[in-house]
């Protein structure tokens, strides 16, 4: 039987949830984000309270279940994305579970950077039609967006976790991109040995947070998100060092390498790339907050 509630009942629930959020230093906007994921209501409808007169608002969970979930947000600091089971990212709607890192808004810029790098390349057409790899794909966000951006390319997505890959595959199905992406289970480039010297681009958002720092992050992160996707070793650079050296054998001449990283790591990663002597056009890219968030390079010709 479909679950519904009245506008007045939902209004009372929303007021209660907002008050509880404010009393626990949680942004009250999360209540509307939560309700948008579990009802057909939009942000504007909730803000203007124009749903009040509705007699039957469909729910994905009963009001009692919504209450239990919201109490979980408050008491356990469970991220609202996990409670809803999905999150928006660029123009995608992605399923997220505790098996995958929640894609961040700042990571969305990685696709714009890649598009600009390809556009500026003298091998533009070759890159657009080649093989691309998203390493440590997580929810599949980057791989899916690469497939949308380069519609004549072949996209490969790798992840060491079978449970994580299952979520990424689900997202490919949800966004009708299954036929554009091949998923591979394994660490970084190891599952792609057949593609040595064949990749037009390597894009990654690897674990880059120092081990000791992981335990100081917000409880939403440390208690709920997979540490495998966060912990980059003692200095946060374990995975990045591997990716810098491994990628040389996989990229075509002129191929693009791009990673996300944390504030303070950009110059170190730039130095690592320069030390290899196989990369050119090494560039640091800020995010929208001005933080040096990405580093790109090209494989030398």
Short mmCIF file of N, CA, C and O in Angstrom, two decimals, residues 101 103-104 107 110 134-136 142 188 203-208 229 243 258-261:
data_model
loop_
_atom_site.label_atom_id
_atom_site.label_comp_id
_atom_site.label_asym_id
_atom_site.label_seq_id
_atom_site.Cartn_x
_atom_site.Cartn_y
_atom_site.Cartn_z
N UNK A 101 32.18 6.50 -0.88
CA UNK A 101 32.34 7.88 -0.44
C UNK A 101 31.25 8.73 -1.09
O UNK A 101 30.91 8.54 -2.25
N UNK A 103 30.02 11.63 -3.11
CA UNK A 103 30.69 12.57 -4.02
C UNK A 103 30.48 14.01 -3.57
O UNK A 103 29.36 14.41 -3.26
N UNK A 104 31.56 14.78 -3.53
CA UNK A 104 31.51 16.17 -3.06
C UNK A 104 31.25 17.13 -4.21
O UNK A 104 31.70 16.88 -5.34
N UNK A 107 34.30 18.20 -6.27
CA UNK A 107 34.83 17.25 -7.24
C UNK A 107 34.19 17.42 -8.62
O UNK A 107 34.77 17.02 -9.63
N UNK A 110 36.22 18.64 -11.62
CA UNK A 110 37.21 17.80 -12.30
C UNK A 110 36.80 17.53 -13.74
O UNK A 110 37.65 17.42 -14.63
N UNK A 134 38.85 5.86 -14.98
CA UNK A 134 38.53 6.49 -13.69
C UNK A 134 38.98 5.50 -12.63
O UNK A 134 38.38 4.42 -12.48
N UNK A 135 40.04 5.84 -11.91
CA UNK A 135 40.65 4.91 -10.96
C UNK A 135 40.14 5.16 -9.55
O UNK A 135 40.18 6.28 -9.06
N UNK A 136 39.69 4.08 -8.89
CA UNK A 136 39.05 4.23 -7.59
C UNK A 136 37.70 4.88 -7.76
O UNK A 136 37.40 5.90 -7.15
N UNK A 142 32.61 10.03 -11.47
CA UNK A 142 33.52 10.55 -12.49
C UNK A 142 33.39 9.75 -13.78
O UNK A 142 33.32 10.31 -14.88
N UNK A 188 43.86 0.26 -8.56
CA UNK A 188 44.31 1.28 -9.51
C UNK A 188 44.37 0.75 -10.94
O UNK A 188 43.39 0.32 -11.49
N UNK A 203 41.89 9.72 -14.81
CA UNK A 203 41.28 10.67 -13.88
C UNK A 203 41.04 9.94 -12.56
O UNK A 203 40.58 8.79 -12.56
N UNK A 204 41.33 10.59 -11.45
CA UNK A 204 41.16 9.90 -10.18
C UNK A 204 40.92 10.87 -9.03
O UNK A 204 41.41 12.01 -9.05
N UNK A 205 40.16 10.41 -8.08
CA UNK A 205 39.97 11.11 -6.81
C UNK A 205 40.34 10.11 -5.72
O UNK A 205 39.48 9.48 -5.13
N UNK A 206 41.65 9.93 -5.48
CA UNK A 206 42.10 8.85 -4.61
C UNK A 206 42.04 9.22 -3.13
O UNK A 206 41.80 10.39 -2.79
N UNK A 207 42.26 8.26 -2.24
CA UNK A 207 42.43 8.60 -0.83
C UNK A 207 43.66 9.49 -0.67
O UNK A 207 44.74 9.13 -1.14
N UNK A 208 43.50 10.65 -0.04
CA UNK A 208 44.64 11.56 0.09
C UNK A 208 44.74 12.20 1.47
O UNK A 208 45.52 13.10 1.70
N UNK A 229 38.49 4.75 1.29
CA UNK A 229 38.41 5.81 0.28
C UNK A 229 38.96 7.13 0.79
O UNK A 229 38.99 8.11 0.03
N UNK A 243 50.13 6.33 -8.27
CA UNK A 243 49.46 6.76 -9.50
C UNK A 243 50.40 7.55 -10.41
O UNK A 243 50.34 7.42 -11.64
N UNK A 258 45.04 13.48 -14.40
CA UNK A 258 44.40 14.48 -13.53
C UNK A 258 43.96 13.84 -12.23
O UNK A 258 43.32 12.78 -12.22
N UNK A 259 44.31 14.48 -11.14
CA UNK A 259 43.91 13.98 -9.83
C UNK A 259 43.34 15.09 -8.97
O UNK A 259 43.68 16.27 -9.13
N UNK A 260 42.49 14.70 -8.04
CA UNK A 260 42.08 15.60 -6.95
C UNK A 260 43.02 15.34 -5.78
O UNK A 260 43.59 14.25 -5.64
N UNK A 261 43.19 16.34 -4.93
CA UNK A 261 44.00 16.18 -3.73
C UNK A 261 43.55 17.18 -2.67
O UNK A 261 42.59 17.93 -2.89
#
